[in-house]
Amino acid sequence: MLERGRSPFRGALCHTGLVSVSRADLLEAFRRRGRQLWVVGGAIRDRLLGIAGSDADYATDALPDEVEAIARELGAPVTTVGKKYGTIGILVDGRWTEITTFRGESYTAGSRWPDVRFGTSIEEDLARRDFTVNAIAENAFTGEQIDLFGGAEDVAARIIRAVGDPATRFREDPLRILRGIRFASQLGFTIEPRTLEGMRATAHLIETLSQERVTAELDRMLQGREPARGLEYLRETGALRYALPELEPMVGCEQNRFHKFDVWGHTVATVDAIDVGEERRLRRWAALLHDLGKPAVRHPKPNGEWGFYRHEVVGAELAAALLDRLRFGRREAESVVLLVRRHMDRPDPDDPKAVRRFMARLRGHWRDLLALKRADNASHTYDDREYHDRLEAACERVEREEAELLRARSPLSGDELMAIFGRPPGPWIARVKERLSSLVLDGELAPGDKEAAARIARELLESQRV
Ligand code: ATP
Ligand code: MG
């Protein structure tokens, strides 16, 4: 998949051993040929916002063949995967940088992919861009800025505004609707009323987009800094119905006295509240889908209240089908589904067996589940924090015990290891013991074989693998 301005070779350079060119050399090569070079898009926007380090993208009047020739002359690593869209990737100062020929593209209405035409001026190129905050250019040689649509003002006012007539622009490429909502979430910006109106009028066209493009935008939106804002915009514009129709029944699905909001409001609050830790993607998606089963299972209880018996079971099935439709990777989808399935688990923290069973079911995701349970509780009418703290402490205790048990199988004790290697105590002991213990568990080391254990420990320490 290749979107305008976004390509698979994005990101910092890994250790490929390639030699990049310097920005100064690149500029000089373009200048020598009398070519224009403009810094455009996200880099300028982010700099105005005080966010440093965004990838610099460039626009130029040189055609892709010439850009490629320039890069090859400089001996720079080049990628041409985006060439038919006008983009050449060049490694500049160690980062992949995109240089795109001016656009003057025409879109075939209803097509899944934009059809590209090249333009002749930076002004024409900027007029083809999606939002004013993304349509500022800076001359790479002189620093002169061109801001034809009031982009800098909109950055200052934190506004997403379409360039030109919103509905027309969204009809040309309906992905822009989702991009606008994604930027609102990522940047914490407000969508300007006419732009929002244009989104509403064209939201149905989201159905004509390829699933990959839609999923990529939803995913980035959900991982933004204000996902609640993005989710509410999805609902408000009607884009929810076309991008995530499975979630629509949550809207207006009333709950019971344990809840402050309907299922949708509660879902948004949970996404907003979840502590993402180092599992931003997993936890945000799990929060979004944890109550997906509720509308389908809602039933009146004898006391007249709504009940949601087994909603986590039905929800897990619905979540699996949804993630499959979105083309999520299998492993990631499985983890999300597992969290949905188990979010009602409530083991007794004082019962070690129950806690162990809980942890085993979660297959390494108990911390993620606890984060979900805490966030879920944030918009309940009761406070379960004390229970969650106790459960967390119990899980940590089990984890510590298991690590100790594992280390206890090591043929060499900590004292013996220190004596053999003449090293002071430290975390290295636990690591060596864990390795030795797992070899014992795997049957590769006899439990009493201290000699072999010492040999293996020496290798580990020498190779600095522990
Ligand atoms: P980020 O890289 O942080 O997501 P960005 O603004 O750089 O933000 P890209 O997707 O990299 O976003 O696109 C680069 C630029 O290309 C945008 O700033 C915008 O000017 C333009 N652009 C990208 N996609 C579209 C589109 N579908 N329609 C119009 N212009 C677009
Ligand atoms: Mg970009």
Coordinates of C-alpha atoms and ligand atoms in Angstrom, one line a residue:
M1 CA 0.0 0.0 0.0
L2 CA 1.2 3.5 -0.7
E3 CA -0.5 6.6 0.2
R4 CA 0.5 10.0 -0.8
G5 CA 3.4 11.1 1.4
R6 CA 3.5 7.8 3.3
S7 CA 5.5 4.9 2.3
P8 CA 6.9 1.6 3.5
F9 CA 10.4 2.8 3.8
R10 CA 9.5 5.5 6.3
G11 CA 11.3 5.8 9.6
A12 CA 14.8 6.0 10.8
L13 CA 17.5 4.0 9.1
C14 CA 18.3 0.7 10.6
H15 CA 21.8 -0.7 10.4
T16 CA 21.9 -1.3 6.7
G17 CA 25.5 0.0 6.3
L18 CA 24.4 2.5 3.6
V19 CA 26.0 5.8 3.4
S20 CA 23.6 8.7 3.3
V21 CA 24.1 12.1 1.7
S22 CA 24.1 15.4 3.6
R23 CA 21.2 17.8 3.3
A24 CA 23.7 20.5 2.1
D25 CA 24.9 18.3 -0.8
L26 CA 21.3 17.5 -1.8
L27 CA 20.4 21.2 -1.8
E28 CA 23.5 22.0 -3.8
A29 CA 22.7 19.4 -6.4
F30 CA 19.2 20.8 -6.9
R31 CA 20.4 24.3 -7.0
R32 CA 23.0 23.5 -9.6
R33 CA 20.4 22.1 -11.9
G34 CA 18.2 25.2 -11.3
R35 CA 15.5 23.0 -9.6
Q36 CA 13.2 24.1 -6.8
L37 CA 13.0 22.4 -3.5
W38 CA 10.4 23.1 -0.9
V39 CA 10.0 21.6 2.6
V40 CA 6.3 20.8 2.8
G41 CA 3.6 19.1 4.9
G42 CA 3.9 17.7 8.3
A43 CA 7.5 18.9 9.0
I44 CA 6.4 22.6 8.8
R45 CA 3.2 22.0 10.7
D46 CA 5.0 20.2 13.5
R47 CA 7.8 22.8 13.7
L48 CA 5.1 25.5 14.2
L49 CA 3.7 23.4 16.9
G50 CA 7.1 23.1 18.5
I51 CA 7.4 19.4 17.8
A52 CA 10.9 18.7 16.7
G53 CA 12.3 15.9 14.6
S54 CA 9.5 15.2 12.1
D55 CA 10.6 13.7 8.8
A56 CA 11.2 16.4 6.2
D57 CA 9.3 15.9 3.0
Y58 CA 10.2 17.9 0.0
A59 CA 8.3 19.0 -3.1
T60 CA 10.1 19.9 -6.4
D61 CA 9.5 20.8 -10.0
A62 CA 12.0 18.1 -11.1
L63 CA 10.3 15.0 -12.5
P64 CA 10.8 11.7 -10.6
D65 CA 13.4 10.5 -13.2
E66 CA 15.5 13.6 -12.6
V67 CA 15.2 13.3 -8.8
E68 CA 16.4 9.7 -9.0
A69 CA 19.3 10.7 -11.3
I70 CA 20.3 13.4 -8.8
A71 CA 20.3 11.0 -5.9
R72 CA 22.3 8.4 -7.9
E73 CA 24.8 11.0 -8.9
L74 CA 25.3 11.9 -5.2
G75 CA 25.7 8.2 -4.5
A76 CA 22.8 8.3 -2.1
P77 CA 20.7 5.2 -1.3
V78 CA 17.4 5.6 -3.2
T79 CA 14.1 3.8 -3.2
T80 CA 11.7 4.1 -6.0
V81 CA 8.6 2.2 -4.6
G82 CA 6.6 5.4 -4.8
K83 CA 7.9 6.6 -8.1
K84 CA 4.6 6.2 -10.0
Y85 CA 3.1 8.5 -7.4
G86 CA 5.9 11.0 -8.0
T87 CA 7.9 10.1 -4.9
I88 CA 11.6 9.2 -4.7
G89 CA 13.0 8.2 -1.3
I90 CA 16.5 9.3 -0.5
L91 CA 18.6 8.7 2.5
V92 CA 19.6 12.2 3.8
D93 CA 21.6 12.6 7.0
G94 CA 20.7 9.0 7.9
R95 CA 16.9 9.4 7.4
W96 CA 14.7 8.4 4.6
T97 CA 13.4 11.6 3.1
E98 CA 10.7 11.8 0.4
I99 CA 11.0 14.1 -2.6
T100 CA 7.8 14.4 -4.5
T101 CA 7.3 16.1 -7.8
F102 CA 4.7 18.9 -7.7
R103 CA 1.2 17.6 -7.8
G104 CA -1.6 18.7 -10.0
E105 CA -3.4 15.5 -9.7
S106 CA -6.9 14.6 -10.8
Y107 CA -8.9 12.0 -8.9
T108 CA -11.2 9.6 -10.7
A109 CA -14.3 9.9 -8.5
G110 CA -15.1 6.6 -6.8
S111 CA -11.7 5.1 -7.6
R112 CA -9.9 3.3 -4.8
W113 CA -6.6 4.9 -5.6
P114 CA -5.8 8.5 -6.7
D115 CA -4.6 8.9 -10.2
V116 CA -1.6 11.2 -10.3
R117 CA -0.8 14.2 -12.5
F118 CA 2.2 16.3 -12.0
G119 CA 1.9 20.1 -11.6
T120 CA 4.2 22.9 -12.5
S121 CA 4.3 25.2 -9.4
I122 CA 4.4 25.0 -5.7
E123 CA 1.2 27.1 -5.5
E124 CA -0.6 24.5 -7.6
D125 CA 0.9 21.7 -5.4
L126 CA -0.3 23.3 -2.2
A127 CA -3.8 23.8 -3.5
R128 CA -4.0 20.0 -4.0
R129 CA -3.1 19.3 -0.3
D130 CA -5.7 18.2 2.2
F131 CA -5.7 20.6 5.1
T132 CA -4.5 24.2 5.6
V133 CA -2.1 23.1 8.4
N134 CA -0.5 20.6 5.9
A135 CA -0.3 23.1 3.0
I136 CA 2.5 25.4 4.1
A137 CA 5.8 25.3 2.1
E138 CA 9.2 26.6 2.9
N139 CA 11.8 27.3 0.3
A140 CA 14.7 25.0 1.2
F141 CA 17.3 27.4 -0.2
T142 CA 16.0 30.7 1.2
G143 CA 13.6 29.8 4.0
E144 CA 10.8 31.9 2.4
Q145 CA 7.4 30.6 3.4
I146 CA 4.4 30.2 1.3
D147 CA 1.1 29.9 3.2
L148 CA -1.7 30.5 0.8
F149 CA -4.5 29.2 2.9
G150 CA -3.8 30.6 6.4
G151 CA -2.2 27.4 7.6
A152 CA 0.0 29.1 10.2
E153 CA -3.1 30.8 11.7
D154 CA -4.9 27.5 11.9
V155 CA -2.0 25.8 13.6
A156 CA -2.0 28.6 16.2
A157 CA -5.8 28.2 16.7
R158 CA -5.5 24.4 16.6
I159 CA -7.9 24.0 13.7
I160 CA -8.3 21.4 11.0
R161 CA -9.7 23.1 7.9
A162 CA -9.9 21.7 4.4
V163 CA -8.1 23.5 1.6
G164 CA -10.8 24.8 -0.8
D165 CA -14.4 23.5 -0.7
P166 CA -14.5 20.7 1.8
A167 CA -17.1 18.4 0.3
T168 CA -15.4 18.7 -3.1
R169 CA -12.1 17.8 -1.7
F170 CA -13.5 14.9 0.3
R171 CA -15.3 13.6 -2.8
E172 CA -12.0 13.7 -4.7
D173 CA -10.4 11.5 -2.0
P174 CA -12.7 10.4 0.8
L175 CA -9.6 9.2 2.8
R176 CA -9.2 12.8 3.7
I177 CA -12.2 12.6 5.9
L178 CA -10.4 10.0 8.0
R179 CA -7.1 11.8 7.8
G180 CA -8.8 15.0 9.2
I181 CA -10.2 13.0 12.1
R182 CA -6.9 11.3 12.6
F183 CA -5.1 14.7 12.7
A184 CA -7.7 16.0 15.2
S185 CA -6.9 13.1 17.5
Q186 CA -3.1 13.2 17.0
L187 CA -2.8 16.9 17.4
G188 CA -5.7 17.6 19.7
F189 CA -7.2 20.0 17.1
T190 CA -10.8 21.0 16.5
I191 CA -12.4 20.5 13.1
E192 CA -13.7 23.7 11.6
P193 CA -17.5 23.6 11.2
R194 CA -17.7 23.8 7.3
T195 CA -15.0 21.0 7.1
L196 CA -17.1 19.0 9.5
E197 CA -20.2 19.6 7.4
G198 CA -18.3 18.5 4.3
M199 CA -17.3 15.3 6.1
R200 CA -20.9 14.6 7.0
A201 CA -22.1 15.1 3.5
T202 CA -19.5 12.7 2.0
A203 CA -19.0 10.2 4.8
H204 CA -20.7 7.4 2.8
L205 CA -17.9 7.6 0.2
I206 CA -15.6 6.0 2.8
E207 CA -17.1 2.7 1.5
T208 CA -15.3 3.2 -1.8
L209 CA -11.8 3.2 -0.2
S210 CA -9.6 0.2 0.1
Q211 CA -9.6 -1.4 3.5
E212 CA -5.9 -1.0 4.0
R213 CA -6.1 2.8 3.7
V214 CA -9.1 2.9 6.1
T215 CA -7.5 0.6 8.7
A216 CA -4.2 2.5 8.7
E217 CA -6.1 5.8 9.4
L218 CA -8.3 4.3 12.1
D219 CA -5.3 2.8 13.7
R220 CA -3.3 6.0 13.8
M221 CA -6.4 7.9 15.0
L222 CA -6.9 5.5 17.9
Q223 CA -3.3 5.9 18.9
G224 CA -3.4 9.6 18.9
R225 CA -3.1 11.8 22.0
E226 CA -6.8 12.6 22.1
P227 CA -8.5 9.4 20.8
A228 CA -11.8 10.4 22.4
R229 CA -11.9 13.5 20.2
G230 CA -11.3 11.3 17.1
L231 CA -14.0 8.8 18.1
E232 CA -16.6 11.5 18.7
Y233 CA -15.8 13.1 15.4
L234 CA -16.3 9.7 13.7
R235 CA -19.7 9.4 15.3
E236 CA -20.6 13.1 14.7
T237 CA -19.7 12.9 11.0
G238 CA -21.4 9.6 10.4
A239 CA -18.0 8.2 9.3
L240 CA -18.4 5.6 12.1
R241 CA -21.3 3.9 10.2
Y242 CA -19.0 3.4 7.2
A243 CA -15.6 2.9 8.7
L244 CA -16.7 0.8 11.8
P245 CA -20.3 -0.1 11.3
E246 CA -19.9 -2.8 13.9
L247 CA -19.7 -0.1 16.6
E248 CA -22.8 1.7 15.7
P249 CA -25.2 -0.3 17.9
M250 CA -23.2 1.0 20.9
V251 CA -24.5 4.5 20.3
G252 CA -27.6 5.1 22.4
C253 CA -27.4 1.7 24.0
E254 CA -28.5 2.5 27.5
Q255 CA -27.0 0.7 30.5
N256 CA -27.9 0.4 34.2
R257 CA -27.2 2.1 37.5
F258 CA -23.5 0.9 37.5
H259 CA -22.8 3.1 34.5
K260 CA -22.6 6.8 33.9
F261 CA -23.0 6.6 30.1
D262 CA -24.5 4.6 27.3
V263 CA -22.2 1.9 25.8
W264 CA -20.7 4.2 23.3
G265 CA -20.0 7.0 25.8
H266 CA -18.5 4.4 28.2
T267 CA -16.3 3.0 25.4
V268 CA -15.0 6.4 24.5
A269 CA -14.3 7.1 28.2
T270 CA -12.5 3.8 28.6
V271 CA -10.3 4.5 25.5
D272 CA -9.6 7.9 27.0
A273 CA -8.7 6.5 30.4
I274 CA -6.6 3.5 29.6
D275 CA -3.0 3.8 30.6
V276 CA -1.2 2.7 27.4
G277 CA 2.1 1.8 29.0
E278 CA 4.3 0.3 26.2
E279 CA 1.3 -1.4 24.6
R280 CA -0.5 1.6 23.1
R281 CA -1.9 -0.1 20.2
L282 CA -3.1 -3.2 21.9
R283 CA -4.6 -1.4 24.9
R284 CA -6.4 1.2 22.9
W285 CA -8.0 -1.4 20.6
A286 CA -8.9 -3.6 23.5
A287 CA -10.5 -0.6 25.2
L288 CA -12.4 0.3 22.1
L289 CA -13.8 -3.2 21.6
H290 CA -14.2 -4.5 25.2
D291 CA -18.0 -4.0 25.3
L292 CA -18.7 -4.7 21.7
G293 CA -20.9 -7.6 22.7
K294 CA -23.2 -5.5 24.9
P295 CA -25.8 -4.3 22.4
A296 CA -26.3 -7.8 21.1
V297 CA -26.9 -9.5 24.5
R298 CA -28.7 -6.8 26.4
H299 CA -31.7 -8.2 28.2
P300 CA -34.1 -7.0 30.9
K301 CA -33.3 -8.5 34.4
P302 CA -36.1 -9.5 36.8
N303 CA -35.4 -6.3 38.8
G304 CA -36.2 -4.3 35.6
E305 CA -32.6 -3.3 34.9
W306 CA -30.7 -4.1 31.8
G307 CA -28.4 -7.0 32.0
F308 CA -25.4 -7.9 29.8
Y309 CA -24.8 -11.5 30.7
R310 CA -21.9 -13.1 28.8
H311 CA -21.3 -9.9 26.7
E312 CA -17.5 -10.6 26.9
V313 CA -18.0 -14.0 25.2
V314 CA -20.1 -12.6 22.4
G315 CA -17.9 -9.5 22.3
A316 CA -14.8 -11.6 21.8
E317 CA -16.4 -13.3 18.8
L318 CA -17.5 -10.0 17.3
A319 CA -14.1 -8.4 17.9
A320 CA -12.4 -11.3 16.2
A321 CA -14.6 -10.9 13.1
L322 CA -14.1 -7.1 13.1
L323 CA -10.3 -7.3 13.3
D324 CA -10.3 -9.9 10.6
R325 CA -12.3 -7.6 8.4
L326 CA -9.8 -4.7 9.2
R327 CA -7.0 -7.1 8.2
F328 CA -5.2 -7.0 11.5
G329 CA -2.3 -9.3 11.9
R330 CA -3.3 -12.6 13.5
R331 CA -1.2 -12.3 16.6
E332 CA -2.2 -8.8 17.4
A333 CA -5.9 -9.6 16.8
E334 CA -5.6 -12.6 19.1
S335 CA -4.2 -10.5 21.9
V336 CA -7.0 -7.9 21.6
V337 CA -9.7 -10.6 21.5
L338 CA -8.2 -12.3 24.6
L339 CA -8.4 -9.0 26.5
V340 CA -12.0 -8.5 25.4
R341 CA -12.9 -12.1 26.4
R342 CA -11.3 -11.8 29.8
H343 CA -12.2 -8.3 30.8
M344 CA -14.9 -9.5 33.3
D345 CA -12.5 -11.9 35.1
R346 CA -12.5 -11.1 38.8
P347 CA -10.3 -13.6 40.7
D348 CA -10.0 -13.4 44.4
P349 CA -6.6 -11.8 45.1
D350 CA -6.3 -13.8 48.4
D351 CA -6.7 -17.1 46.5
P352 CA -3.3 -17.8 44.9
K353 CA -4.6 -20.6 42.8
A354 CA -7.3 -18.4 41.3
V355 CA -4.7 -15.7 40.7
R356 CA -2.4 -18.2 38.9
R357 CA -5.3 -19.4 36.8
F358 CA -6.2 -15.9 35.9
M359 CA -2.6 -15.2 34.9
A360 CA -2.3 -18.4 32.9
R361 CA -5.4 -17.5 30.9
L362 CA -4.0 -14.1 30.1
R363 CA -0.9 -15.6 28.6
G364 CA 1.5 -12.8 29.5
H365 CA -1.1 -10.1 29.2
W366 CA -2.2 -9.7 32.8
R367 CA -0.8 -6.2 33.0
D368 CA -2.7 -5.2 29.9
L369 CA -5.9 -6.7 31.3
L370 CA -5.5 -4.8 34.6
A371 CA -5.0 -1.6 32.7
L372 CA -8.2 -2.4 30.8
K373 CA -10.1 -3.2 34.0
R374 CA -9.0 0.0 35.6
A375 CA -10.0 2.1 32.6
D376 CA -13.3 0.3 32.4
N377 CA -14.0 1.2 36.0
A378 CA -13.2 4.9 35.4
S379 CA -16.8 5.5 34.1
H380 CA -18.5 3.1 36.4
T381 CA -20.6 4.5 39.2
Y382 CA -18.6 2.5 41.8
D383 CA -14.9 2.6 42.6
D384 CA -13.0 -0.6 42.2
R385 CA -9.5 0.8 42.6
E386 CA -8.8 -1.0 45.9
Y387 CA -9.7 -4.4 44.3
H388 CA -7.4 -3.7 41.3
D389 CA -4.5 -2.7 43.5
R390 CA -4.9 -5.9 45.4
L391 CA -5.1 -8.0 42.3
E392 CA -2.1 -6.3 40.8
A393 CA -0.1 -7.0 44.0
A394 CA -1.2 -10.6 44.0
C395 CA -0.1 -11.1 40.4
E396 CA 3.3 -9.5 41.1
R397 CA 3.7 -11.8 44.0
V398 CA 3.0 -14.8 41.9
E399 CA 5.5 -13.6 39.3
R400 CA 8.2 -13.1 41.9
E401 CA 7.6 -16.6 43.3
E402 CA 7.7 -18.1 39.9
A403 CA 11.0 -16.4 39.1
E404 CA 12.4 -17.6 42.5
L405 CA 11.2 -21.1 41.8
L406 CA 12.8 -21.1 38.5
R407 CA 16.1 -19.9 39.9
A408 CA 15.9 -22.5 42.6
R409 CA 16.5 -25.2 39.9
S410 CA 19.9 -23.8 39.0
P411 CA 22.7 -26.3 39.8
L412 CA 24.7 -23.4 41.2
S413 CA 23.6 -21.1 44.0
G414 CA 24.3 -17.3 44.0
D415 CA 27.1 -17.8 46.5
E416 CA 28.7 -20.5 44.4
L417 CA 28.5 -18.3 41.3
M418 CA 30.1 -15.4 43.1
A419 CA 32.9 -17.7 44.4
I420 CA 33.6 -19.2 41.0
F421 CA 33.8 -15.9 39.1
G422 CA 35.0 -13.7 41.9
R423 CA 32.3 -11.2 41.1
P424 CA 30.3 -9.0 43.5
P425 CA 26.5 -9.6 43.9
G426 CA 24.3 -8.0 41.3
P427 CA 21.5 -8.7 38.8
W428 CA 23.9 -10.9 36.8
I429 CA 23.3 -13.7 39.3
A430 CA 19.5 -13.9 38.8
R431 CA 20.0 -13.8 35.0
V432 CA 22.6 -16.6 35.0
K433 CA 20.5 -18.7 37.4
E434 CA 17.4 -18.2 35.2
R435 CA 19.3 -19.4 32.2
L436 CA 20.8 -22.4 34.0
S437 CA 17.3 -23.3 35.4
S438 CA 15.7 -23.2 32.0
L439 CA 18.4 -25.5 30.7
V440 CA 17.6 -27.9 33.5
L441 CA 13.8 -27.6 32.8
D442 CA 14.5 -28.3 29.1
G443 CA 16.5 -31.4 30.0
E444 CA 19.7 -30.0 28.6
L445 CA 21.5 -29.8 31.9
A446 CA 21.4 -32.3 34.8
P447 CA 20.2 -30.7 38.0
G448 CA 23.3 -31.7 39.9
D449 CA 25.9 -31.1 37.2
K450 CA 27.8 -28.1 38.7
E451 CA 30.8 -28.5 36.4
A452 CA 28.7 -28.2 33.2
A453 CA 26.8 -25.4 34.8
A454 CA 29.9 -23.5 35.6
R455 CA 31.1 -23.9 32.0
I456 CA 27.8 -22.6 30.6
A457 CA 27.8 -19.7 33.1
R458 CA 31.3 -18.8 31.9
E459 CA 30.3 -18.8 28.3
L460 CA 27.3 -16.6 29.1
L461 CA 29.3 -14.1 31.1
E462 CA 32.1 -14.0 28.5
S463 CA 29.7 -13.5 25.6
Q464 CA 27.9 -10.9 27.7
R465 CA 24.6 -12.4 26.9
V466 CA 23.5 -12.1 30.4
Ligands
ATP1 P1 2.5 12.6 9.5 O1 3.6 12.2 8.6 O2 2.8 13.1 10.8 O3 1.3 11.6 9.4 P2 2.0 14.4 7.4 O4 1.2 15.7 7.3 O5 3.4 14.5 6.9 O6 1.8 13.9 8.8 P3 1.6 12.4 5.4 O7 0.6 11.4 5.2 O8 3.1 12.1 5.5 O9 1.2 13.4 6.5 O10 1.5 13.3 4.1 C1 2.4 14.4 3.7 C2 1.7 15.6 3.2 O11 1.1 15.2 1.9 C3 0.5 16.1 4.0 O12 1.0 17.0 5.0 C4 -0.4 16.7 3.0 O13 0.1 18.0 2.6 C5 -0.2 15.8 1.8 N1 -1.2 14.7 1.7 C6 -1.1 13.4 2.1 N2 -2.2 12.7 1.9 C7 -3.0 13.5 1.2 C8 -4.3 13.3 0.6 N3 -4.9 12.2 0.7 N4 -4.8 14.4 0.0 C9 -4.2 15.5 -0.1 N5 -3.0 15.8 0.4 C10 -2.4 14.8 1.1
MG2 MG 4.7 12.8 6.8

